[in-house]
Coordinates of N, CA, C and O in Angstrom, one line a residue:
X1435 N -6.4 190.7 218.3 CA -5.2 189.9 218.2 C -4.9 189.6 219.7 O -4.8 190.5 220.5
X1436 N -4.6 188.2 220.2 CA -4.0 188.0 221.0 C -3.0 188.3 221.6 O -2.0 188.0 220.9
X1437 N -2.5 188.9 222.9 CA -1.4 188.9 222.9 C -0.6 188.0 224.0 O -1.1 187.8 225.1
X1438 N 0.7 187.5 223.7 CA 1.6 186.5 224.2 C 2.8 187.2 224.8 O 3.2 188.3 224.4
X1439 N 3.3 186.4 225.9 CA 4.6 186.8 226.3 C 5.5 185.4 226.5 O 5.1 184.3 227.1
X1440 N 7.0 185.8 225.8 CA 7.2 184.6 226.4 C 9.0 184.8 227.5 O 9.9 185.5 227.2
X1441 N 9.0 184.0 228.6 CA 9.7 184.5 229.5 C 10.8 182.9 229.1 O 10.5 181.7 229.4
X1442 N 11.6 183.4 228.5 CA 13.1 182.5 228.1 C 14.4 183.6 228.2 O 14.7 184.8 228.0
X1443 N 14.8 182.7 228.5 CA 17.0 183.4 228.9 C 17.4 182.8 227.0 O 18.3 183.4 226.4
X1444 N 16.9 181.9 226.5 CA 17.2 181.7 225.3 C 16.9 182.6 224.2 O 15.9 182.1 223.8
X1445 N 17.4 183.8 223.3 CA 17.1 184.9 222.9 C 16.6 183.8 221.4 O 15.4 183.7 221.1
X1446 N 18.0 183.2 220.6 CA 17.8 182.9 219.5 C 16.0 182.1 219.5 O 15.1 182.4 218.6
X1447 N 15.9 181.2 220.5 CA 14.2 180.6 220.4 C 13.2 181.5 220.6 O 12.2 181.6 219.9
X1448 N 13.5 182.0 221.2 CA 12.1 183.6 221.3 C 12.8 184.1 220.1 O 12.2 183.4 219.4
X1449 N 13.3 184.6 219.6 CA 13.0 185.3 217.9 C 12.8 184.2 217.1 O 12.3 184.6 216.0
X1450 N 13.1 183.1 217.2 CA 12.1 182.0 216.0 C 10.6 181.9 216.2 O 9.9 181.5 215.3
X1451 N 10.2 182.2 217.8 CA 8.7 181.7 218.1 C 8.2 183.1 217.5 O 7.1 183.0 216.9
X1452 N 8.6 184.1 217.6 CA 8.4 185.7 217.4 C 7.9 186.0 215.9 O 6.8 186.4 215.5
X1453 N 9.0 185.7 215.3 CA 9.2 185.2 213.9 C 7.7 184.6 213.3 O 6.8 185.3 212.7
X1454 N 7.7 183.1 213.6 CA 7.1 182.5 213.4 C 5.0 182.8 214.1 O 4.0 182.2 213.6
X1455 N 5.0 183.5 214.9 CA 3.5 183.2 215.7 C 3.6 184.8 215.4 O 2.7 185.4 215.9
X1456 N 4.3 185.6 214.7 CA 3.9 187.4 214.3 C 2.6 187.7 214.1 O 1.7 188.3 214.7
X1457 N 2.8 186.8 212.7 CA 1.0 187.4 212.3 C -0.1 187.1 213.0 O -1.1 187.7 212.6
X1458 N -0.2 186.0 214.1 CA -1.4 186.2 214.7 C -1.3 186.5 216.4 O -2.2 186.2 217.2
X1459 N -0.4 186.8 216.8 CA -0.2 187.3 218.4 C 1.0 188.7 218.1 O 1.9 188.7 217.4
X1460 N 0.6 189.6 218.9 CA 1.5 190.1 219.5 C 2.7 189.9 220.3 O 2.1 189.2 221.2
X1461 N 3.8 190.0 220.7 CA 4.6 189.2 221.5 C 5.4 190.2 221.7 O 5.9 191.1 221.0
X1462 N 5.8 189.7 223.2 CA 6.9 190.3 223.9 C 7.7 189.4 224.6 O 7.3 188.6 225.5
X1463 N 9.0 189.8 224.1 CA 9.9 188.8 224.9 C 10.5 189.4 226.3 O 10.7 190.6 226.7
X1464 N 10.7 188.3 226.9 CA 11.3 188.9 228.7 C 12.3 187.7 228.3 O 11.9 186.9 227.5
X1465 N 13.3 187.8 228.7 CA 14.8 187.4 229.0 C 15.2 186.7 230.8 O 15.4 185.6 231.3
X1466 N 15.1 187.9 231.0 CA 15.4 187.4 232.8 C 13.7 187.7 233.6 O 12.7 188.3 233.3
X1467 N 14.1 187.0 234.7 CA 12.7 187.0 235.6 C 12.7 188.2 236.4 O 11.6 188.5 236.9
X1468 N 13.9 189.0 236.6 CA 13.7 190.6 237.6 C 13.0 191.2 236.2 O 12.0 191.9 236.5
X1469 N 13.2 191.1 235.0 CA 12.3 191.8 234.2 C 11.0 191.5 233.8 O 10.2 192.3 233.2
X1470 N 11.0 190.5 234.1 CA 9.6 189.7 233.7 C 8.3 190.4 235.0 O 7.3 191.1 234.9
X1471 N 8.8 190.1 235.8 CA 8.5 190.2 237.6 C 8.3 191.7 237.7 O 7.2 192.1 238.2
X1472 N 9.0 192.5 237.4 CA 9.1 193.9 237.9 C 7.8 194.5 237.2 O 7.3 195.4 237.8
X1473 N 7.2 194.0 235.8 CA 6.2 194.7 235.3 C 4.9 194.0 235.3 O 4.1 194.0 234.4
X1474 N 4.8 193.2 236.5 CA 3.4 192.9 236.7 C 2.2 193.0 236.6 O 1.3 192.2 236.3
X1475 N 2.4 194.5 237.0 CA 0.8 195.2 236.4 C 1.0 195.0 234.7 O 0.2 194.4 233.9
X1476 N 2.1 195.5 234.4 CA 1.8 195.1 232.5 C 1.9 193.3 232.1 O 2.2 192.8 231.0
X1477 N 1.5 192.6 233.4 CA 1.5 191.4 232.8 C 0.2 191.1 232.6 O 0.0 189.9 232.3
X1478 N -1.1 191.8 232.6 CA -2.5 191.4 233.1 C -2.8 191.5 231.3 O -3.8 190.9 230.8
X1479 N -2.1 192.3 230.7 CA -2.8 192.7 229.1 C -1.8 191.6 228.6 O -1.0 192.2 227.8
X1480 N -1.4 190.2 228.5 CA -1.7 189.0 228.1 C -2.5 187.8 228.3 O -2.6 187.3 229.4
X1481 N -2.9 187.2 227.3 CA -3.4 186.4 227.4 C -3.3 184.8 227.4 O -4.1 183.9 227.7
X1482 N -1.7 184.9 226.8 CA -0.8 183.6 226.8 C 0.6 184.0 227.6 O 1.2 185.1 227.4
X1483 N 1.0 183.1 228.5 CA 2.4 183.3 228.9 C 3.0 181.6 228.4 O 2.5 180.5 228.4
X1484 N 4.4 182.2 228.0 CA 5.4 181.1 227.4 C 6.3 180.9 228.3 O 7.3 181.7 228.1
X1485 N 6.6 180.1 229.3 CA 7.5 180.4 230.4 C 8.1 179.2 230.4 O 7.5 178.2 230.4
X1486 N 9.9 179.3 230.4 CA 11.1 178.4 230.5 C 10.9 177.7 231.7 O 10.7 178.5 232.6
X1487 N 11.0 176.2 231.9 CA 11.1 175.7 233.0 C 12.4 176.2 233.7 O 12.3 176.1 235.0
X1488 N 13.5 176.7 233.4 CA 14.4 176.8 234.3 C 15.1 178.1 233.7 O 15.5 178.2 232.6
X1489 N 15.2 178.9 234.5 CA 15.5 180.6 234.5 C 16.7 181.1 235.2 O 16.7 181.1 236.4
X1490 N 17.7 181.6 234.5 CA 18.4 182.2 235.7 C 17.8 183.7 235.9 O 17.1 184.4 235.2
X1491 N 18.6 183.8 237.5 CA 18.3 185.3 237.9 C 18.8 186.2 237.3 O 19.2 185.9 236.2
X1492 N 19.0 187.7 237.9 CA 19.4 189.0 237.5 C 20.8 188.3 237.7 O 21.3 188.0 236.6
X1493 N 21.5 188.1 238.7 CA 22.8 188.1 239.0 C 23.3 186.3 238.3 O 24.3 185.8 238.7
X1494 N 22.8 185.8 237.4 CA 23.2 184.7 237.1 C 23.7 183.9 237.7 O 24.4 183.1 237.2
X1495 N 23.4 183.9 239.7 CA 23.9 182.4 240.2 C 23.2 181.9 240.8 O 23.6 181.8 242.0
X1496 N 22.1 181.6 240.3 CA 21.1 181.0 240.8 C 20.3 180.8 239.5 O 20.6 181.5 238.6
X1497 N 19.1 179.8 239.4 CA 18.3 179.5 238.9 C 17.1 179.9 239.2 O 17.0 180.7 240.1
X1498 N 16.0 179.5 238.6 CA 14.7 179.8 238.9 C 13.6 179.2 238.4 O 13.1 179.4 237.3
X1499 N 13.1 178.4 239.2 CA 12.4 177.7 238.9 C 11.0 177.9 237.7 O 10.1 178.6 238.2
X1500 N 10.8 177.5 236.6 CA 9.9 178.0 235.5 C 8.4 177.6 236.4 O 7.4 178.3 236.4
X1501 N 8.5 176.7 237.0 CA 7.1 176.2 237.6 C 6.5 177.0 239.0 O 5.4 176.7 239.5
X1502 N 7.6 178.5 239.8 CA 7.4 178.7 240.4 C 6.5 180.1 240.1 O 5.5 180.6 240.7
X1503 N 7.4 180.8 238.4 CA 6.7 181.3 237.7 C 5.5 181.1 237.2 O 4.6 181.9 237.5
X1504 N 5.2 180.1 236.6 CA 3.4 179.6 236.5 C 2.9 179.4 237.9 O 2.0 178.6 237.6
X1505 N 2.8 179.4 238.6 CA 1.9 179.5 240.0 C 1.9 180.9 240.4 O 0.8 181.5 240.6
X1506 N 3.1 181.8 240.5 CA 3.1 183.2 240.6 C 2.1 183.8 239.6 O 1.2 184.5 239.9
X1507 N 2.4 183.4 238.6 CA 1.2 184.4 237.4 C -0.5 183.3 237.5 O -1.4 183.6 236.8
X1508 N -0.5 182.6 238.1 CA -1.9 182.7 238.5 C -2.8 182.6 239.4 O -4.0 182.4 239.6
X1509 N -1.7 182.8 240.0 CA -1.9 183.5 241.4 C -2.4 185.4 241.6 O -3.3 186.1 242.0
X1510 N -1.3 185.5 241.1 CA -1.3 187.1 241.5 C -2.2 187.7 240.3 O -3.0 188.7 240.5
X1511 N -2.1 187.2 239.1 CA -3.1 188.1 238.0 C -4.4 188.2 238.3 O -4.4 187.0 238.8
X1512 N -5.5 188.6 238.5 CA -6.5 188.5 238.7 C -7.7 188.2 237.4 O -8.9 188.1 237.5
X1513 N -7.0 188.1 236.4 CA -7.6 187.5 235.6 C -6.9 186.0 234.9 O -5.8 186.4 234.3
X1514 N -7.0 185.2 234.8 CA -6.1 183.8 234.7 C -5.6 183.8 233.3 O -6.2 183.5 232.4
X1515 N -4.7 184.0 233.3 CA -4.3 184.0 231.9 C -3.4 182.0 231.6 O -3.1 181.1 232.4
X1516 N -3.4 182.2 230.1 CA -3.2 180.6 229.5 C -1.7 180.7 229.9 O -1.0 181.6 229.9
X1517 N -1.6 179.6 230.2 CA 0.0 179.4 230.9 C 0.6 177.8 230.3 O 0.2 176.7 230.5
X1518 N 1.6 178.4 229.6 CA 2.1 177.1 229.2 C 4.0 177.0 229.4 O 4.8 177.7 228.8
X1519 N 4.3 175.8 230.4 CA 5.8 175.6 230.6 C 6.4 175.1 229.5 O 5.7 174.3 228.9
X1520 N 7.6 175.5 228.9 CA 8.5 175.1 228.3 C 9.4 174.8 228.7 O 9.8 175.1 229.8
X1521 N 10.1 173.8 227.8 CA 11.2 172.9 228.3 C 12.2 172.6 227.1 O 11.6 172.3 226.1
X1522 N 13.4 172.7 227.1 CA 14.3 171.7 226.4 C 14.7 170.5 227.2 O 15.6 169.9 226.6
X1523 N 14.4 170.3 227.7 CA 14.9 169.5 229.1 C 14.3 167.9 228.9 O 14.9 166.9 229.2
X1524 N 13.2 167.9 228.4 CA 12.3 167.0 228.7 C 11.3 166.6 227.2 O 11.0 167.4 226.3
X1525 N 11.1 165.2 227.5 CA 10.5 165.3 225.6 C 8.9 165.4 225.9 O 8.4 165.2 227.0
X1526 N 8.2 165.6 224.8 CA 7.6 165.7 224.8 C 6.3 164.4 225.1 O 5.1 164.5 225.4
X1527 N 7.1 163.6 224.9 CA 6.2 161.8 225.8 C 6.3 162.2 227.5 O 5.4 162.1 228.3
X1528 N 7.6 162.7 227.9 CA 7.6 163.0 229.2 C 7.2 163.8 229.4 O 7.1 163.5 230.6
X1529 N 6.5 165.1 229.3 CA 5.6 166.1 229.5 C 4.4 165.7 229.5 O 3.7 166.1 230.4
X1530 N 3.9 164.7 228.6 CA 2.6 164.0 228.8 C 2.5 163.4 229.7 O 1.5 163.8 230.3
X1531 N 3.4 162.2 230.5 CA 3.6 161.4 231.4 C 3.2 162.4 232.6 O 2.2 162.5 233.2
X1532 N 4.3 163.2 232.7 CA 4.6 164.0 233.9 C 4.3 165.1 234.2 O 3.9 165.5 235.4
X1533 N 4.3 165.9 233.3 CA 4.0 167.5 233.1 C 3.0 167.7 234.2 O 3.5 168.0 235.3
X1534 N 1.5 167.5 234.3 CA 0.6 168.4 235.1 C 1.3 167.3 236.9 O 0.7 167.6 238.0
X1535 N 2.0 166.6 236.9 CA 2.4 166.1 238.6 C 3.1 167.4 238.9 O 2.8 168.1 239.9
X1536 N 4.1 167.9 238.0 CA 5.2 168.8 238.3 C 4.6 170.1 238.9 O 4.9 170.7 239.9
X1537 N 3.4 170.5 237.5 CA 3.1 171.7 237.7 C 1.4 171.6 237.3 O 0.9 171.4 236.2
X1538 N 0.8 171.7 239.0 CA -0.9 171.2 238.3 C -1.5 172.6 237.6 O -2.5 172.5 236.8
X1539 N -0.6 174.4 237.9 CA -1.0 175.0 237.7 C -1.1 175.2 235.9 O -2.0 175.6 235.2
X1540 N 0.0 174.8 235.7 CA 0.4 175.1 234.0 C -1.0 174.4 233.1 O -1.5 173.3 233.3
X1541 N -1.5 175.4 232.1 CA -2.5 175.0 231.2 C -1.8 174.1 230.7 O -2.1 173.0 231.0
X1542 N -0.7 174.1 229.8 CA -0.4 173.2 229.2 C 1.7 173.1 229.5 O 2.3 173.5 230.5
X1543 N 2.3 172.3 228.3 CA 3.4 172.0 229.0 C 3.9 171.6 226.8 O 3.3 170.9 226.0
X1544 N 5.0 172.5 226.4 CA 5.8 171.9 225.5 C 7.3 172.0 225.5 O 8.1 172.8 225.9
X1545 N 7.2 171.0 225.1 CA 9.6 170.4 224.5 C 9.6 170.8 223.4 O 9.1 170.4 222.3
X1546 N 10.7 172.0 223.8 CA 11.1 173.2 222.8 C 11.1 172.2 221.2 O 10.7 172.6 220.2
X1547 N 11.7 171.0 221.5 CA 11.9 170.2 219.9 C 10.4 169.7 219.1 O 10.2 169.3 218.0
X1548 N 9.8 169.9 220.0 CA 8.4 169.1 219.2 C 8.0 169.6 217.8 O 7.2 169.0 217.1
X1549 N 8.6 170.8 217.6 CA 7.9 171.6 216.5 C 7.0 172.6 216.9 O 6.4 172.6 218.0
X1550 N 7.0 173.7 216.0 CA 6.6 175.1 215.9 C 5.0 174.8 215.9 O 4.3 175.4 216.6
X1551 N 4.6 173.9 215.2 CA 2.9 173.7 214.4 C 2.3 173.5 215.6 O 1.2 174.0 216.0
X1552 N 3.3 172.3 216.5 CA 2.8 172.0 217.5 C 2.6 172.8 218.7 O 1.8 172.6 219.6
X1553 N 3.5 173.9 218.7 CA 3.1 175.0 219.7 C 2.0 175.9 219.0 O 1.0 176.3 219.6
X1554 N 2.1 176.0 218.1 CA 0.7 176.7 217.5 C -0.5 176.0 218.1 O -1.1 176.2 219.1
X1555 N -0.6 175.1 217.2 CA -2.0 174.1 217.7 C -2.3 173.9 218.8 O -3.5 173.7 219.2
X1556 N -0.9 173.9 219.9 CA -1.1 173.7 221.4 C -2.1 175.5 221.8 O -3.1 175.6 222.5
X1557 N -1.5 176.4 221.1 CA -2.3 177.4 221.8 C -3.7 178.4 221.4 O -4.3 179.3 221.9
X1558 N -3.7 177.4 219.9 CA -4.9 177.7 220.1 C -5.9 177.1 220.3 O -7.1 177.5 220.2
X1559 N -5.4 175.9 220.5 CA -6.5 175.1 221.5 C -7.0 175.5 223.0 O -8.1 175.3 223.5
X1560 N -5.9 176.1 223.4 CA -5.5 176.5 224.9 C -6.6 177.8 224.7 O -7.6 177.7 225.5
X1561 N -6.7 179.0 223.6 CA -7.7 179.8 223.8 C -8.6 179.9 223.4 O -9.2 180.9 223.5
X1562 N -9.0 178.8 222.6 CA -10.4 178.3 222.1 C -11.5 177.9 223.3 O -11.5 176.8 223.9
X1563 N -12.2 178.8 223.5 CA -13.2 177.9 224.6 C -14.4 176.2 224.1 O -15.3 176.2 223.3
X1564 N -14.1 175.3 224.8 CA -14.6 174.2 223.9 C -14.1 173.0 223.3 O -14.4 171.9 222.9
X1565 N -13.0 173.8 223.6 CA -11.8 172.5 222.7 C -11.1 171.6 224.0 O -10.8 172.1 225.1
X1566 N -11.0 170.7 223.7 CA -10.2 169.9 223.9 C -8.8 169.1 223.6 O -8.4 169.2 222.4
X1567 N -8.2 168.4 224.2 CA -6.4 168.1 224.1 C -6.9 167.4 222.8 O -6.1 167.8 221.9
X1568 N -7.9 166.5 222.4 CA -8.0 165.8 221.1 C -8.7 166.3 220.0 O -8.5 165.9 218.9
X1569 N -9.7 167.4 220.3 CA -9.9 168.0 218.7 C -8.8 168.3 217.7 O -9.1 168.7 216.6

């Protein structure tokens, strides 16, 4: 079984993704980035990260950039794990448009609205070796 993490300040969307992707990933949700951040070494035993483009900190006055997070984790992991930004922010035509200018590191890029199926399909395309954006 795969396992996924996904790093959102949005609680109710990470228990629908949780909910919904159960039976075939494991998952752990992170909330804030001092928690996400602080267990590094326990970030190497995933294989998918789900990371919010925009994050606040521990002390909530400041933000945090989601795209500074996908270059940190593939950077520092030593094994590359699948990295995909999330967004409410932005639609999903615009993530296609724009998405890899933003962040060339991110495997891939979804808008939280697109649908569930679509984040599915997005990732297991993403860990399928072989496949491509159009199979």
């Amino acid at each position: 079984m795969y396992k996924l993490a996904i790093l959102d300040d949005d609680e109710h969307w990470c228990r629908i993704i949780q909910r919904f992707l159960k039976q075939e990933y494991a998952i752990a949700i992170y909330k804030s980035v001092s928690s996400f951040l602080w267990e590094l070494d326990e970030l190497n035993q995933y294989d998918i990260f789900l990371v919010d483009f925009v994050l606040p900190t521990a002390r909530h006055e400041l933000n945090t950039d989601g795209m500074e997070i996908v270059t940190a984790l593939k950077r520092r992991l030593p094994r590359s794990p699948v990295v995909i930004l999330v967004t409410a922010y932005m639609s999903k035509n615009e993530l296609e448009v724009h998405g890899k200018q933003m962040c060339p590191e991110a495997d891939g890029f979804f808008a939280k609205d697109a649908g569930l199926e679509i984040l599915a399909h997005q990732i297991k395309q993403l860990l399928t070796p072989g496949t491509t954006e159009d199979s």
